[in-house]
mmCIF file with all atom_site columns, C-alpha atoms (C1' of nucleotides) in Angstrom:
data_model
loop_
_atom_site.group_PDB
_atom_site.id
_atom_site.type_symbol
_atom_site.label_atom_id
_atom_site.label_alt_id
_atom_site.label_comp_id
_atom_site.label_asym_id
_atom_site.label_entity_id
_atom_site.label_seq_id
_atom_site.pdbx_PDB_ins_code
_atom_site.Cartn_x
_atom_site.Cartn_y
_atom_site.Cartn_z
_atom_site.occupancy
_atom_site.B_iso_or_equiv
_atom_site.pdbx_formal_charge
_atom_site.auth_seq_id
_atom_site.auth_comp_id
_atom_site.auth_asym_id
_atom_site.auth_atom_id
_atom_site.pdbx_PDB_model_num
ATOM 1   C CA    . UNK A 1 1   ? 0.000  0.000   0.000   1.00 53.00 ? 9   UNK A CA    1
ATOM 2   C CA    . UNK A 1 2   ? 1.338  3.335   -0.901  1.00 45.00 ? 10  UNK A CA    1
ATOM 3   C CA    . UNK A 1 3   ? 1.602  5.503   2.208   1.00 46.00 ? 11  UNK A CA    1
ATOM 4   C CA    . UNK A 1 4   ? 1.503  8.530   -0.002  1.00 47.00 ? 12  UNK A CA    1
ATOM 5   C CA    . UNK A 1 5   ? -0.520 8.168   -3.201  1.00 47.00 ? 13  UNK A CA    1
ATOM 6   C CA    . UNK A 1 6   ? 0.471  11.678  -4.132  1.00 48.00 ? 14  UNK A CA    1
ATOM 7   C CA    . UNK A 1 7   ? 4.044  10.566  -4.623  1.00 52.00 ? 15  UNK A CA    1
ATOM 8   C CA    . UNK A 1 8   ? 5.050  8.449   -7.562  1.00 56.00 ? 16  UNK A CA    1
ATOM 9   C CA    . UNK A 1 9   ? 8.238  7.336   -5.893  1.00 77.00 ? 17  UNK A CA    1
ATOM 10  C CA    . UNK A 1 10  ? 10.269 8.001   -2.781  1.00 82.00 ? 18  UNK A CA    1
ATOM 11  C CA    . UNK A 1 11  ? 12.601 10.123  -4.828  1.00 86.00 ? 19  UNK A CA    1
ATOM 12  C CA    . UNK A 1 12  ? 9.790  12.556  -5.562  1.00 87.00 ? 20  UNK A CA    1
ATOM 13  C CA    . UNK A 1 13  ? 9.165  13.066  -1.855  1.00 88.00 ? 21  UNK A CA    1
ATOM 14  C CA    . UNK A 1 14  ? 12.831 13.517  -1.145  1.00 91.00 ? 22  UNK A CA    1
ATOM 15  C CA    . UNK A 1 15  ? 13.207 16.014  -3.951  1.00 91.00 ? 23  UNK A CA    1
ATOM 16  C CA    . UNK A 1 16  ? 10.127 17.840  -2.724  1.00 90.00 ? 24  UNK A CA    1
ATOM 17  C CA    . UNK A 1 17  ? 11.603 18.220  0.746   1.00 92.00 ? 25  UNK A CA    1
ATOM 18  C CA    . UNK A 1 18  ? 14.970 19.358  -0.561  1.00 93.00 ? 26  UNK A CA    1
ATOM 19  C CA    . UNK A 1 19  ? 13.221 21.890  -2.755  1.00 93.00 ? 27  UNK A CA    1
ATOM 20  C CA    . UNK A 1 20  ? 11.523 23.226  0.385   1.00 93.00 ? 28  UNK A CA    1
ATOM 21  C CA    . UNK A 1 21  ? 14.788 24.018  2.123   1.00 94.00 ? 29  UNK A CA    1
ATOM 22  C CA    . UNK A 1 22  ? 14.882 27.819  2.388   1.00 94.00 ? 30  UNK A CA    1
ATOM 23  C CA    . UNK A 1 23  ? 17.883 29.652  1.075   1.00 94.00 ? 31  UNK A CA    1
ATOM 24  C CA    . UNK A 1 24  ? 20.580 30.327  3.606   1.00 93.00 ? 32  UNK A CA    1
ATOM 25  C CA    . UNK A 1 25  ? 19.661 27.256  5.602   1.00 94.00 ? 33  UNK A CA    1
ATOM 26  C CA    . UNK A 1 26  ? 20.769 23.636  5.611   1.00 95.00 ? 34  UNK A CA    1
ATOM 27  C CA    . UNK A 1 27  ? 19.241 20.287  6.486   1.00 95.00 ? 35  UNK A CA    1
ATOM 28  C CA    . UNK A 1 28  ? 20.723 16.914  7.337   1.00 95.00 ? 36  UNK A CA    1
ATOM 29  C CA    . UNK A 1 29  ? 20.112 13.759  5.349   1.00 95.00 ? 37  UNK A CA    1
ATOM 30  C CA    . UNK A 1 30  ? 18.248 12.221  8.257   1.00 92.00 ? 38  UNK A CA    1
ATOM 31  C CA    . UNK A 1 31  ? 16.119 15.321  8.615   1.00 93.00 ? 39  UNK A CA    1
ATOM 32  C CA    . UNK A 1 32  ? 15.179 15.307  4.960   1.00 93.00 ? 40  UNK A CA    1
ATOM 33  C CA    . UNK A 1 33  ? 14.445 11.597  5.148   1.00 92.00 ? 41  UNK A CA    1
ATOM 34  C CA    . UNK A 1 34  ? 12.126 12.140  8.097   1.00 89.00 ? 42  UNK A CA    1
ATOM 35  C CA    . UNK A 1 35  ? 10.291 14.986  6.393   1.00 90.00 ? 43  UNK A CA    1
ATOM 36  C CA    . UNK A 1 36  ? 10.016 12.832  3.284   1.00 89.00 ? 44  UNK A CA    1
ATOM 37  C CA    . UNK A 1 37  ? 8.301  10.172  5.328   1.00 86.00 ? 45  UNK A CA    1
ATOM 38  C CA    . UNK A 1 38  ? 11.288 7.839   5.375   1.00 87.00 ? 46  UNK A CA    1
ATOM 39  C CA    . UNK A 1 39  ? 12.682 7.846   8.930   1.00 86.00 ? 47  UNK A CA    1
ATOM 40  C CA    . UNK A 1 40  ? 16.046 6.163   9.020   1.00 87.00 ? 48  UNK A CA    1
ATOM 41  C CA    . UNK A 1 41  ? 16.314 6.519   5.290   1.00 88.00 ? 49  UNK A CA    1
ATOM 42  C CA    . UNK A 1 42  ? 19.128 9.008   5.370   1.00 91.00 ? 50  UNK A CA    1
ATOM 43  C CA    . UNK A 1 43  ? 21.051 6.846   2.936   1.00 91.00 ? 51  UNK A CA    1
ATOM 44  C CA    . UNK A 1 44  ? 18.124 6.917   0.635   1.00 90.00 ? 52  UNK A CA    1
ATOM 45  C CA    . UNK A 1 45  ? 18.244 10.690  0.563   1.00 92.00 ? 53  UNK A CA    1
ATOM 46  C CA    . UNK A 1 46  ? 21.871 10.672  -0.418  1.00 91.00 ? 54  UNK A CA    1
ATOM 47  C CA    . UNK A 1 47  ? 21.204 8.008   -2.966  1.00 89.00 ? 55  UNK A CA    1
ATOM 48  C CA    . UNK A 1 48  ? 18.311 9.980   -4.405  1.00 91.00 ? 56  UNK A CA    1
ATOM 49  C CA    . UNK A 1 49  ? 20.410 13.106  -4.659  1.00 92.00 ? 57  UNK A CA    1
ATOM 50  C CA    . UNK A 1 50  ? 23.216 11.132  -6.234  1.00 89.00 ? 58  UNK A CA    1
ATOM 51  C CA    . UNK A 1 51  ? 20.721 10.092  -8.869  1.00 86.00 ? 59  UNK A CA    1
ATOM 52  C CA    . UNK A 1 52  ? 20.055 13.713  -9.738  1.00 85.00 ? 60  UNK A CA    1
ATOM 53  C CA    . UNK A 1 53  ? 20.766 14.529  -13.320 1.00 77.00 ? 61  UNK A CA    1
ATOM 54  C CA    . UNK A 1 54  ? 22.027 17.676  -14.936 1.00 73.00 ? 62  UNK A CA    1
ATOM 55  C CA    . UNK A 1 55  ? 19.335 20.292  -15.329 1.00 71.00 ? 63  UNK A CA    1
ATOM 56  C CA    . UNK A 1 56  ? 17.754 19.844  -11.915 1.00 81.00 ? 64  UNK A CA    1
ATOM 57  C CA    . UNK A 1 57  ? 16.900 22.912  -9.862  1.00 87.00 ? 65  UNK A CA    1
ATOM 58  C CA    . UNK A 1 58  ? 17.171 21.392  -6.408  1.00 91.00 ? 66  UNK A CA    1
ATOM 59  C CA    . UNK A 1 59  ? 19.312 23.057  -3.734  1.00 94.00 ? 67  UNK A CA    1
ATOM 60  C CA    . UNK A 1 60  ? 21.115 19.789  -3.091  1.00 94.00 ? 68  UNK A CA    1
ATOM 61  C CA    . UNK A 1 61  ? 24.029 21.779  -1.737  1.00 94.00 ? 69  UNK A CA    1
ATOM 62  C CA    . UNK A 1 62  ? 21.886 22.624  1.295   1.00 95.00 ? 70  UNK A CA    1
ATOM 63  C CA    . UNK A 1 63  ? 21.919 19.015  2.423   1.00 96.00 ? 71  UNK A CA    1
ATOM 64  C CA    . UNK A 1 64  ? 24.737 17.961  4.726   1.00 95.00 ? 72  UNK A CA    1
ATOM 65  C CA    . UNK A 1 65  ? 25.366 15.030  7.037   1.00 95.00 ? 73  UNK A CA    1
ATOM 66  C CA    . UNK A 1 66  ? 24.562 14.869  10.760  1.00 94.00 ? 74  UNK A CA    1
ATOM 67  C CA    . UNK A 1 67  ? 27.964 16.359  11.560  1.00 93.00 ? 75  UNK A CA    1
ATOM 68  C CA    . UNK A 1 68  ? 27.138 19.408  9.479   1.00 93.00 ? 76  UNK A CA    1
ATOM 69  C CA    . UNK A 1 69  ? 29.862 18.502  7.040   1.00 93.00 ? 77  UNK A CA    1
ATOM 70  C CA    . UNK A 1 70  ? 29.742 17.711  3.360   1.00 93.00 ? 78  UNK A CA    1
ATOM 71  C CA    . UNK A 1 71  ? 29.624 14.004  2.802   1.00 91.00 ? 79  UNK A CA    1
ATOM 72  C CA    . UNK A 1 72  ? 29.927 13.925  -0.962  1.00 90.00 ? 80  UNK A CA    1
ATOM 73  C CA    . UNK A 1 73  ? 32.049 11.212  -2.520  1.00 85.00 ? 81  UNK A CA    1
ATOM 74  C CA    . UNK A 1 74  ? 33.058 13.471  -5.339  1.00 85.00 ? 82  UNK A CA    1
ATOM 75  C CA    . UNK A 1 75  ? 35.616 15.991  -3.967  1.00 86.00 ? 83  UNK A CA    1
ATOM 76  C CA    . UNK A 1 76  ? 34.845 18.290  -6.878  1.00 88.00 ? 84  UNK A CA    1
ATOM 77  C CA    . UNK A 1 77  ? 31.139 18.372  -6.076  1.00 88.00 ? 85  UNK A CA    1
ATOM 78  C CA    . UNK A 1 78  ? 31.927 18.773  -2.392  1.00 90.00 ? 86  UNK A CA    1
ATOM 79  C CA    . UNK A 1 79  ? 34.010 21.810  -3.176  1.00 90.00 ? 87  UNK A CA    1
ATOM 80  C CA    . UNK A 1 80  ? 31.230 23.251  -5.251  1.00 90.00 ? 88  UNK A CA    1
ATOM 81  C CA    . UNK A 1 81  ? 28.706 22.618  -2.487  1.00 92.00 ? 89  UNK A CA    1
ATOM 82  C CA    . UNK A 1 82  ? 30.899 24.387  0.009   1.00 92.00 ? 90  UNK A CA    1
ATOM 83  C CA    . UNK A 1 83  ? 31.252 27.314  -2.370  1.00 93.00 ? 91  UNK A CA    1
ATOM 84  C CA    . UNK A 1 84  ? 27.496 27.559  -2.883  1.00 93.00 ? 92  UNK A CA    1
ATOM 85  C CA    . UNK A 1 85  ? 26.820 27.429  0.850   1.00 94.00 ? 93  UNK A CA    1
ATOM 86  C CA    . UNK A 1 86  ? 29.273 30.230  1.532   1.00 93.00 ? 94  UNK A CA    1
ATOM 87  C CA    . UNK A 1 87  ? 27.641 32.180  -1.255  1.00 94.00 ? 95  UNK A CA    1
ATOM 88  C CA    . UNK A 1 88  ? 24.316 31.899  0.564   1.00 95.00 ? 96  UNK A CA    1
ATOM 89  C CA    . UNK A 1 89  ? 25.839 33.184  3.734   1.00 93.00 ? 97  UNK A CA    1
ATOM 90  C CA    . UNK A 1 90  ? 26.337 29.825  5.368   1.00 93.00 ? 98  UNK A CA    1
ATOM 91  C CA    . UNK A 1 91  ? 29.793 29.944  6.858   1.00 89.00 ? 99  UNK A CA    1
ATOM 92  C CA    . UNK A 1 92  ? 31.688 26.697  7.094   1.00 89.00 ? 100 UNK A CA    1
ATOM 93  C CA    . UNK A 1 93  ? 34.081 26.317  9.979   1.00 86.00 ? 101 UNK A CA    1
ATOM 94  C CA    . UNK A 1 94  ? 37.764 25.673  9.512   1.00 85.00 ? 102 UNK A CA    1
ATOM 95  C CA    . UNK A 1 95  ? 36.887 21.993  9.553   1.00 86.00 ? 103 UNK A CA    1
ATOM 96  C CA    . UNK A 1 96  ? 34.561 22.660  6.636   1.00 88.00 ? 104 UNK A CA    1
ATOM 97  C CA    . UNK A 1 97  ? 31.540 22.028  8.782   1.00 92.00 ? 105 UNK A CA    1
ATOM 98  C CA    . UNK A 1 98  ? 28.304 23.989  9.054   1.00 93.00 ? 106 UNK A CA    1
ATOM 99  C CA    . UNK A 1 99  ? 27.111 25.175  12.427  1.00 92.00 ? 107 UNK A CA    1
ATOM 100 C CA    . UNK A 1 100 ? 23.876 23.227  12.578  1.00 92.00 ? 108 UNK A CA    1
ATOM 101 C CA    . UNK A 1 101 ? 22.946 25.060  15.765  1.00 90.00 ? 109 UNK A CA    1
ATOM 102 C CA    . UNK A 1 102 ? 22.491 28.202  13.708  1.00 91.00 ? 110 UNK A CA    1
ATOM 103 C CA    . UNK A 1 103 ? 21.953 27.262  10.094  1.00 92.00 ? 111 UNK A CA    1
ATOM 104 C CA    . UNK A 1 104 ? 19.923 24.114  10.517  1.00 93.00 ? 112 UNK A CA    1
ATOM 105 C CA    . UNK A 1 105 ? 16.518 24.260  8.852   1.00 93.00 ? 113 UNK A CA    1
ATOM 106 C CA    . UNK A 1 106 ? 13.792 23.732  11.420  1.00 87.00 ? 114 UNK A CA    1
ATOM 107 C CA    . UNK A 1 107 ? 11.627 22.000  8.866   1.00 83.00 ? 115 UNK A CA    1
ATOM 108 C CA    . UNK A 1 108 ? 9.380  25.007  8.380   1.00 81.00 ? 116 UNK A CA    1
ATOM 109 C CA    . UNK A 1 109 ? 9.519  27.747  5.879   1.00 75.00 ? 117 UNK A CA    1
ATOM 110 C "C1'" . DA  B 2 1   ? 12.553 -12.587 -6.872  1.00 80.11 ? 3   DA  B "C1'" 1
ATOM 111 C "C1'" . DT  B 2 2   ? 17.680 -12.171 -5.137  1.00 80.11 ? 4   DT  B "C1'" 1
ATOM 112 C "C1'" . DC  B 2 3   ? 22.105 -9.781  -4.465  1.00 80.11 ? 5   DC  B "C1'" 1
ATOM 113 C "C1'" . DC  B 2 4   ? 24.997 -5.608  -4.320  1.00 80.11 ? 6   DC  B "C1'" 1
ATOM 114 C "C1'" . DT  B 2 5   ? 25.787 -0.940  -3.723  1.00 80.11 ? 7   DT  B "C1'" 1
ATOM 115 C "C1'" . DG  B 2 6   ? 25.317 3.599   -1.767  1.00 80.11 ? 8   DG  B "C1'" 1
ATOM 116 C "C1'" . DA  B 2 7   ? 25.736 12.020  -1.069  1.00 80.11 ? 9   DA  B "C1'" 1
ATOM 117 C "C1'" . DC  B 2 8   ? 23.911 8.287   6.160   1.00 80.11 ? 10  DC  B "C1'" 1
ATOM 118 C "C1'" . DT  B 2 9   ? 23.174 7.817   11.512  1.00 80.11 ? 11  DT  B "C1'" 1
ATOM 119 C "C1'" . DG  B 2 10  ? 23.798 6.760   16.247  1.00 80.11 ? 12  DG  B "C1'" 1
ATOM 120 C "C1'" . DT  B 2 11  ? 26.262 4.127   19.683  1.00 80.11 ? 13  DT  B "C1'" 1
ATOM 121 C "C1'" . DT  B 2 12  ? 30.325 2.218   21.601  1.00 80.11 ? 14  DT  B "C1'" 1
ATOM 122 C "C1'" . DC  B 2 13  ? 35.588 1.430   22.245  1.00 80.11 ? 15  DC  B "C1'" 1
ATOM 123 C "C1'" . DA  C 3 1   ? 38.385 13.286  19.805  1.00 80.11 ? 10  DA  C "C1'" 1
ATOM 124 C "C1'" . DG  C 3 2   ? 38.739 9.830   16.136  1.00 80.11 ? 11  DG  C "C1'" 1
ATOM 125 C "C1'" . DA  C 3 3   ? 37.579 5.008   14.418  1.00 80.11 ? 12  DA  C "C1'" 1
ATOM 126 C "C1'" . DA  C 3 4   ? 34.762 0.900   14.004  1.00 80.11 ? 13  DA  C "C1'" 1
ATOM 127 C "C1'" . DC  C 3 5   ? 30.157 -1.717  13.720  1.00 80.11 ? 14  DC  C "C1'" 1
ATOM 128 C "C1'" . DA  C 3 6   ? 25.536 -2.587  12.633  1.00 80.11 ? 15  DA  C "C1'" 1
ATOM 129 C "C1'" . DG  C 3 7   ? 21.002 -0.999  11.051  1.00 80.11 ? 16  DG  C "C1'" 1
ATOM 130 C "C1'" . DC  C 3 8   ? 18.412 1.150   7.678   1.00 80.11 ? 17  DC  C "C1'" 1
ATOM 131 C "C1'" . DC  C 3 9   ? 15.676 1.782   2.731   1.00 80.11 ? 18  DC  C "C1'" 1
ATOM 132 C "C1'" . DA  C 3 10  ? 15.337 1.859   -2.413  1.00 80.11 ? 19  DA  C "C1'" 1
ATOM 133 C "C1'" . DG  C 3 11  ? 16.786 1.065   -7.096  1.00 80.11 ? 20  DG  C "C1'" 1
ATOM 134 C "C1'" . DG  C 3 12  ? 19.416 -1.427  -10.806 1.00 80.11 ? 21  DG  C "C1'" 1
ATOM 135 C "C1'" . DA  C 3 13  ? 21.354 -5.805  -12.836 1.00 80.11 ? 22  DA  C "C1'" 1
#
DNA sequence: ATCCTGACTGTTC
DNA sequence: AGAACAGCCAGGA
């Protein structure tokens, strides 16, 4: 039974949540998973984002891991994400980590 | 239908 | 504080 008939696939829900992340704010994979209706599906979020193709308009760069750091496998993409975050006013610490206490999206607009 | 892989997370040593 | 282990879900071959 589909828990959410409005969604064609889990990816759609994940993308929808990511698209809802306000500019200048970040969310963790687990957080996005929870909002997407997939608690514990943090991996799924990352997997869904990894499946993104060129031409998408999702602020994927606003999604970081529980440590507030970029968890991308591709160092090039990670660098780009960091650049985009700084561009939005999200300062990354010397360790390249976001201060979730301040920039974490509360799940609301 | 089965197996493998993967942008993760929380707990424990 | 850093590293290791197990649990978790979904899609592709």
